[in-house]
Amino acid sequence: MKSYIAEGIKKLLVSNSRCARNTQVYDFKALLVIIAIINSYTVYLTFLSPKLNPELHWIAIVTFLINGSFFLIQLATISPLGFSLREIYYLFMVIFMFVAPLIQYISGQFPWWDTHLLTNERIIYTNTLILLFAVLFELTYTKTKGHARTFVGKIFQKEIKHHRLYISWMLIVSALYFVYVFRKASSIVLLFSRGTYGKVFTEVSQPVMLILDITLAGISVNLLAYVIATAKKRSSSSNRTLLALSSLLVILLNFPTGRARFWTGAVYLGIFLAWKRVIKTKNAFKIIFITSFIILFPLLNLFRTQAINVVLGSNIKPPTFLETITTGDFDAYSMLVRTIAIVHEKGPTNGRQLLGNLLFFVPRSMWQNKPVGSGHEIAQRLGWSFTNVACPLVGEAYINFGIFGIPLFAIVLGYVTKKLDSVYYGSVVHFSCNVRAIELLYPFYIGFLFFILRGDLLSSLSYTIGFSIPVFTEVLLESILSSKLLGRSAITEIQH
């Protein structure tokens, strides 16, 4: 039965394989529908604005429309699995670099302060850089070969063969972590709201907090992903028990209203994609993602500072999307313009910010001048007291190397996304009884990439890598065990 299902999935994927061979297949009907919906929604939100920006410039609006058209055309591409990292890139660009900033520009309501920096000239220049980044990303993605012969690619293709070992240590660590969190919390209700979740770790240092909050909390998610992947390959009564137990641990340790919105999105979207593996209905993922983002993103913000019982027992109304889209939640574009302004005034950091991002795990006590996040850095340079702001990936490129950072970051992003898309596609097409590392990480990278694109890179990269550590740890254990087994078999053969 399993082989029959696998063969059916394989035929479905092979029929769409032109997408995986660098030949873009576009669904122009979907393109027209997406354009109609987004344009209608943009016009609707613009007319809800109490006033229009008196300094509107037609060239700036044209650059927004050119960028938006490019993003939407690329978004109309049919993905062989129904979703991909490339797709999430263009979903981000449509929302954060087209719709949100266009509404903010027309209404004259950009988030935060120092809005005088967002001149028409800088907006036109920023949109030109965004288009350049997107074009170079697309060219790199299209030209990059899909095979995974690199060292990193081979790691993602590693199979987890020691089934009981993997489940055992992950289940034990997840259970112990839950006991630890439960003992630290005066009430389990504290775990159900982001406003109270942080109080559980008030006596914990920041580095330890990151380990607890990311890696240990993510182990239960990795475990659930593995159980789901195993259940897809072979069903048994033990799998059903593990599925129920791991699901319970995920909900308790990663309750949707108790964690940061990006983490909630990455975790639960990843679980959904790990379960589906292939979304057969064309464009269903895009519709689900955009709809969920519009509805859930403002709603989850209610639990950011208050306990869940306070929110549910009050008459607090969730903000409308218009109220949300002009606030700090959608500050990626405006912070990009401010980043460009600061770099023009004081120059790029020549890779210093990037070095701090890559060495995020080094304690600040050992590196006194360790760079802060790029969003924090820009806010400090502007003299703001509030520094928890975004810095999108395009801004990270510019603050590090100026104009030369745009092609560098775009090419790297295009290359990495193509490789990961191809490796995961291959793992789905080529059915195996064992679960591969990519199957446990890729579905969650869909959400984490959205976070990386919004920024800043320091926090998003640390969360992504921290989440991946348990899987890479298992890959290392598998390699060690395989080496020992090979060594023993060689000794046995010599003795005989």
PDB file of C-alpha atoms in Angstrom, residues 16 126 259 294 301 326 349 351 399:
ATOM      1  CA  ASN A  16       5.218  18.825 -12.901  1.00  0.00           C
ATOM      2  CA  THR A 126      15.285  51.987  -2.789  1.00  0.00           C
ATOM      3  CA  ARG A 259       5.403  32.380  21.428  1.00  0.00           C
ATOM      4  CA  ILE A 294      -3.959  38.863   7.057  1.00  0.00           C
ATOM      5  CA  ASN A 301      -0.364  40.572  18.547  1.00  0.00           C
ATOM      6  CA  THR A 326       0.951  51.203   9.027  1.00  0.00           C
ATOM      7  CA  THR A 349      30.279  48.563   8.003  1.00  0.00           C
ATOM      8  CA  GLY A 351      31.076  43.237   6.695  1.00  0.00           C
ATOM      9  CA  ILE A 399      24.620  48.158   5.557  1.00  0.00           C
TER      10      ILE A 399
END
